[in-house]
């Protein structure tokens, strides 16, 4: 089916809110939002009338729910123009929206929304669960300017399909300001995404301040120019840069945490390291000179795996990253690391020999060397009480013992990792790479990274390949993620353009139970 014919412009959850309002009579809310809740039961009885006199209440003294209540008030004001007061439960009467904790609700991100004539109750066993109930409530509202809204009497019971619901933002190729990243986080919250994977370093730019290595940002955050178009031989001749201070990083982490979003930082290694090599050439196999990347693609120069100084550098960087980010998982990349330098480097070859790393019919000695590096890094990260994630190339030399695999070159890496009993996040480029074109009419589009990924293809993605994994193995698929690589996204506006409405389809992959998924119905919503 081609939804373009049926729904000329398939709008995202954000834009769907902009239904028109008639000034005369109340307008009705609708709980069939994106992502579609598990169970919506419309009840007999009068609707709840939401007006400027409605009060939002939370249990007295509950600071987490006080915070949630304030967020909800902001969301409702954004949609309706009504600025609802927020009060402790003991201080309020009349028509109420009540936030409350109910430990009987089993799923920790689940919620129950009960609407009667007198109250709207949003219950969850955790503040995060209540937050998702709030998201459904806010999306149920039409957008209008201070018109009373009738919310039908109903009970909505809901919880997510996957615990890991991710979206990656690449700030290495293009830098987005703290305000833009916060807006991106707002967009994640609206779509019930609970993890932002922040790709902070790449060949074309190092974007995170590291106190011990100031040149990473002094040198590594700036490229002297940028290639024009898709790796033509022309350059714009303009320096391009940007990075986040550690204070800014903390500010973004806190902003995300207030919205129940965990940020997983990525330091991509041992490949995609040109910006670090330009800053500290001694970290490479040849000693350079190196430059911060000005073209897109994969570079032959990578970190030298035979150099102890390089491994200390990685540990120092990760130590600062771990101090900043409270996330259980730290992404250490592992993708697209050519081995041509290692094959020729005396230090790398000496390490291969000293560690007894041998080629066999599945792995080259250099792939084994990458696995050796990843395993050492894993041990370090584990010693700090954290876990690592790597892209699926890390299967090639054998997996580090505890690593979670992010499968991007299709589903094959994820399937293999699940069979080896490793947690897997499915993120196949054919379904969830949002840097691909959204339409085949590419001449009407801003430049993108080729490909063709319409929203209906995103929607068709099923992260659990039930025909290839046993029931036991399927449990290792912890979730799904879409990736936003920013080579061709020069402005934040373009980030949103490429993300929406595909993120709406992603939301239903991550949250909604597969038996409830229906493309036609999704398109209407
Ligand atoms: C990737 O797309 N290189 C993970
Ligand atoms: Zn080397």
Short mmCIF file of N, CA, C and O in Angstrom, two decimals, residues 378-435:
data_model
loop_
_atom_site.label_atom_id
_atom_site.label_comp_id
_atom_site.label_asym_id
_atom_site.label_seq_id
_atom_site.Cartn_x
_atom_site.Cartn_y
_atom_site.Cartn_z
N UNK A 378 36.19 -3.44 27.72
CA UNK A 378 35.04 -3.94 28.48
C UNK A 378 35.42 -4.17 29.94
O UNK A 378 34.67 -3.81 30.85
N UNK A 379 36.59 -4.76 30.14
CA UNK A 379 37.03 -5.04 31.51
C UNK A 379 37.14 -3.72 32.30
O UNK A 379 36.71 -3.62 33.44
N UNK A 380 37.68 -2.71 31.64
CA UNK A 380 37.81 -1.41 32.29
C UNK A 380 36.43 -0.82 32.63
O UNK A 380 36.19 -0.38 33.75
N UNK A 381 35.54 -0.84 31.64
CA UNK A 381 34.21 -0.26 31.85
C UNK A 381 33.45 -1.05 32.92
O UNK A 381 32.81 -0.47 33.80
N UNK A 382 33.56 -2.37 32.88
CA UNK A 382 32.93 -3.21 33.92
C UNK A 382 33.48 -2.89 35.30
O UNK A 382 32.74 -2.90 36.29
N UNK A 383 34.79 -2.57 35.37
CA UNK A 383 35.39 -2.28 36.67
C UNK A 383 34.79 -1.01 37.27
O UNK A 383 34.87 -0.78 38.47
N UNK A 384 34.17 -0.19 36.42
CA UNK A 384 33.48 1.02 36.90
C UNK A 384 31.99 0.76 37.08
O UNK A 384 31.19 1.69 37.20
N UNK A 385 31.60 -0.50 36.99
CA UNK A 385 30.20 -0.86 37.22
C UNK A 385 29.30 -0.62 36.02
O UNK A 385 28.08 -0.55 36.17
N UNK A 386 29.89 -0.52 34.85
CA UNK A 386 29.07 -0.27 33.65
C UNK A 386 29.28 -1.38 32.61
O UNK A 386 30.18 -2.19 32.74
N UNK A 387 28.46 -1.32 31.57
CA UNK A 387 28.50 -2.31 30.49
C UNK A 387 28.77 -1.60 29.16
O UNK A 387 28.46 -0.42 29.03
N UNK A 388 29.32 -2.36 28.19
CA UNK A 388 29.54 -1.74 26.89
C UNK A 388 28.54 -2.23 25.84
O UNK A 388 27.99 -3.32 25.92
N UNK A 389 28.36 -1.34 24.85
CA UNK A 389 27.60 -1.68 23.63
C UNK A 389 28.56 -1.46 22.47
O UNK A 389 29.38 -0.53 22.50
N UNK A 390 28.48 -2.31 21.46
CA UNK A 390 29.26 -2.11 20.25
C UNK A 390 28.43 -2.40 19.01
O UNK A 390 27.45 -3.15 19.06
N UNK A 391 28.83 -1.79 17.89
CA UNK A 391 28.19 -2.08 16.59
C UNK A 391 28.53 -3.52 16.18
O UNK A 391 29.50 -4.09 16.68
N UNK A 392 27.79 -4.06 15.23
CA UNK A 392 27.88 -5.51 14.99
C UNK A 392 29.23 -5.99 14.45
O UNK A 392 29.53 -7.19 14.51
N UNK A 393 30.07 -5.09 13.95
CA UNK A 393 31.41 -5.53 13.49
C UNK A 393 32.19 -6.22 14.61
O UNK A 393 33.11 -6.99 14.33
N UNK A 394 31.83 -5.93 15.85
CA UNK A 394 32.60 -6.52 16.95
C UNK A 394 32.42 -8.03 17.03
O UNK A 394 33.13 -8.71 17.75
N UNK A 395 31.48 -8.58 16.25
CA UNK A 395 31.37 -10.04 16.16
C UNK A 395 32.57 -10.64 15.43
O UNK A 395 32.90 -11.82 15.60
N UNK A 396 33.23 -9.81 14.60
CA UNK A 396 34.19 -10.36 13.64
C UNK A 396 35.44 -10.98 14.27
O UNK A 396 36.01 -11.90 13.70
N UNK A 397 35.87 -10.47 15.40
CA UNK A 397 37.03 -11.11 16.04
C UNK A 397 36.63 -11.93 17.25
O UNK A 397 37.47 -12.36 18.04
N UNK A 398 35.32 -12.12 17.43
CA UNK A 398 34.82 -12.78 18.64
C UNK A 398 34.36 -11.72 19.62
O UNK A 398 35.01 -10.70 19.80
N UNK A 399 33.20 -11.95 20.27
CA UNK A 399 32.61 -10.92 21.14
C UNK A 399 33.30 -10.84 22.49
O UNK A 399 33.70 -11.87 23.05
N UNK A 400 33.44 -9.63 23.01
CA UNK A 400 33.84 -9.45 24.41
C UNK A 400 32.76 -10.11 25.27
O UNK A 400 31.59 -10.17 24.87
N UNK A 401 33.14 -10.61 26.47
CA UNK A 401 32.23 -11.50 27.21
C UNK A 401 30.82 -10.97 27.51
O UNK A 401 29.86 -11.73 27.43
N UNK A 402 30.70 -9.68 27.85
CA UNK A 402 29.39 -9.17 28.32
C UNK A 402 28.70 -8.25 27.32
O UNK A 402 27.64 -7.72 27.60
N UNK A 403 29.34 -7.99 26.19
CA UNK A 403 28.92 -6.87 25.34
C UNK A 403 27.50 -7.02 24.78
O UNK A 403 27.04 -8.13 24.49
N UNK A 404 26.82 -5.88 24.67
CA UNK A 404 25.54 -5.80 23.96
C UNK A 404 25.83 -5.38 22.53
O UNK A 404 26.63 -4.48 22.29
N UNK A 405 25.18 -6.05 21.58
CA UNK A 405 25.47 -5.81 20.16
C UNK A 405 24.36 -4.97 19.53
O UNK A 405 23.17 -5.27 19.70
N UNK A 406 24.77 -3.92 18.83
CA UNK A 406 23.81 -3.09 18.09
C UNK A 406 23.94 -3.48 16.62
O UNK A 406 24.97 -3.24 16.00
N UNK A 407 22.90 -4.10 16.11
CA UNK A 407 22.95 -4.70 14.77
C UNK A 407 22.50 -3.66 13.75
O UNK A 407 21.33 -3.29 13.71
N UNK A 408 23.43 -3.21 12.91
CA UNK A 408 23.08 -2.14 11.95
C UNK A 408 23.18 -2.59 10.51
O UNK A 408 22.47 -2.10 9.66
N UNK A 409 24.07 -3.57 10.21
CA UNK A 409 24.21 -4.02 8.82
C UNK A 409 23.18 -5.11 8.57
O UNK A 409 23.51 -6.24 8.28
N UNK A 410 21.93 -4.76 8.71
CA UNK A 410 20.87 -5.75 8.66
C UNK A 410 20.68 -6.39 10.03
O UNK A 410 21.15 -5.88 11.05
N UNK A 411 19.99 -7.54 10.02
CA UNK A 411 19.62 -8.22 11.27
C UNK A 411 20.60 -9.36 11.60
O UNK A 411 20.55 -9.92 12.69
N UNK A 412 21.44 -9.71 10.63
CA UNK A 412 22.29 -10.91 10.76
C UNK A 412 23.18 -10.87 11.99
O UNK A 412 23.30 -11.86 12.72
N UNK A 413 23.82 -9.73 12.23
CA UNK A 413 24.71 -9.60 13.39
C UNK A 413 23.93 -9.79 14.68
O UNK A 413 24.40 -10.45 15.62
N UNK A 414 22.76 -9.22 14.72
CA UNK A 414 21.91 -9.35 15.92
C UNK A 414 21.48 -10.78 16.15
O UNK A 414 21.45 -11.26 17.29
N UNK A 415 21.15 -11.46 15.06
CA UNK A 415 20.72 -12.87 15.17
C UNK A 415 21.88 -13.71 15.72
O UNK A 415 21.71 -14.50 16.65
N UNK A 416 23.06 -13.49 15.14
CA UNK A 416 24.24 -14.25 15.59
C UNK A 416 24.54 -13.96 17.07
O UNK A 416 24.82 -14.87 17.85
N UNK A 417 24.46 -12.69 17.44
CA UNK A 417 24.76 -12.32 18.83
C UNK A 417 23.74 -12.93 19.80
O UNK A 417 24.10 -13.41 20.87
N UNK A 418 22.47 -12.92 19.40
CA UNK A 418 21.43 -13.51 20.27
C UNK A 418 21.69 -15.00 20.44
O UNK A 418 21.51 -15.55 21.53
N UNK A 419 22.13 -15.65 19.35
CA UNK A 419 22.44 -17.09 19.45
C UNK A 419 23.61 -17.32 20.40
O UNK A 419 23.69 -18.36 21.05
N UNK A 420 24.50 -16.32 20.48
CA UNK A 420 25.63 -16.43 21.42
C UNK A 420 25.26 -15.90 22.81
O UNK A 420 26.11 -15.67 23.65
N UNK A 421 23.97 -15.65 23.00
CA UNK A 421 23.43 -15.22 24.30
C UNK A 421 23.93 -13.84 24.74
O UNK A 421 24.23 -13.61 25.92
N UNK A 422 24.03 -12.93 23.78
CA UNK A 422 24.36 -11.54 24.10
C UNK A 422 23.13 -10.68 23.85
O UNK A 422 22.40 -10.90 22.88
N UNK A 423 22.92 -9.68 24.71
CA UNK A 423 21.80 -8.77 24.46
C UNK A 423 22.00 -8.05 23.12
O UNK A 423 23.12 -7.75 22.72
N UNK A 424 20.88 -7.77 22.45
CA UNK A 424 20.92 -7.20 21.10
C UNK A 424 19.94 -6.03 21.00
O UNK A 424 18.81 -6.11 21.49
N UNK A 425 20.40 -4.98 20.36
CA UNK A 425 19.51 -3.88 19.97
C UNK A 425 19.47 -3.90 18.45
O UNK A 425 20.51 -3.82 17.79
N UNK A 426 18.28 -4.05 17.90
CA UNK A 426 18.14 -4.13 16.45
C UNK A 426 18.02 -2.72 15.87
O UNK A 426 17.15 -1.94 16.29
N UNK A 427 18.90 -2.43 14.91
CA UNK A 427 18.93 -1.09 14.32
C UNK A 427 19.35 -1.20 12.84
O UNK A 427 20.27 -0.51 12.40
N UNK A 428 18.67 -2.08 12.08
CA UNK A 428 19.14 -2.37 10.73
C UNK A 428 18.98 -1.18 9.78
O UNK A 428 17.94 -0.52 9.77
N UNK A 429 20.02 -0.95 8.98
CA UNK A 429 19.99 0.24 8.12
C UNK A 429 18.85 0.21 7.10
O UNK A 429 18.36 1.26 6.70
N UNK A 430 18.41 -0.95 6.69
CA UNK A 430 17.34 -1.03 5.70
C UNK A 430 15.99 -0.56 6.23
O UNK A 430 15.05 -0.33 5.45
N UNK A 431 15.85 -0.45 7.55
CA UNK A 431 14.55 -0.09 8.14
C UNK A 431 14.57 1.18 9.00
O UNK A 431 13.55 1.83 9.16
N UNK A 432 15.70 1.49 9.61
CA UNK A 432 15.68 2.56 10.62
C UNK A 432 16.86 3.53 10.49
O UNK A 432 17.29 4.11 11.49
N UNK A 433 17.40 3.69 9.29
CA UNK A 433 18.43 4.72 9.09
C UNK A 433 17.74 5.96 8.52
O UNK A 433 17.44 6.03 7.33
N UNK A 434 17.53 6.93 9.39
CA UNK A 434 16.72 8.08 9.01
C UNK A 434 17.50 9.13 8.21
O UNK A 434 17.00 10.22 7.94
N UNK A 435 18.76 8.78 7.85
CA UNK A 435 19.47 9.68 6.93
C UNK A 435 19.19 9.29 5.47
O UNK A 435 19.64 9.97 4.56
#
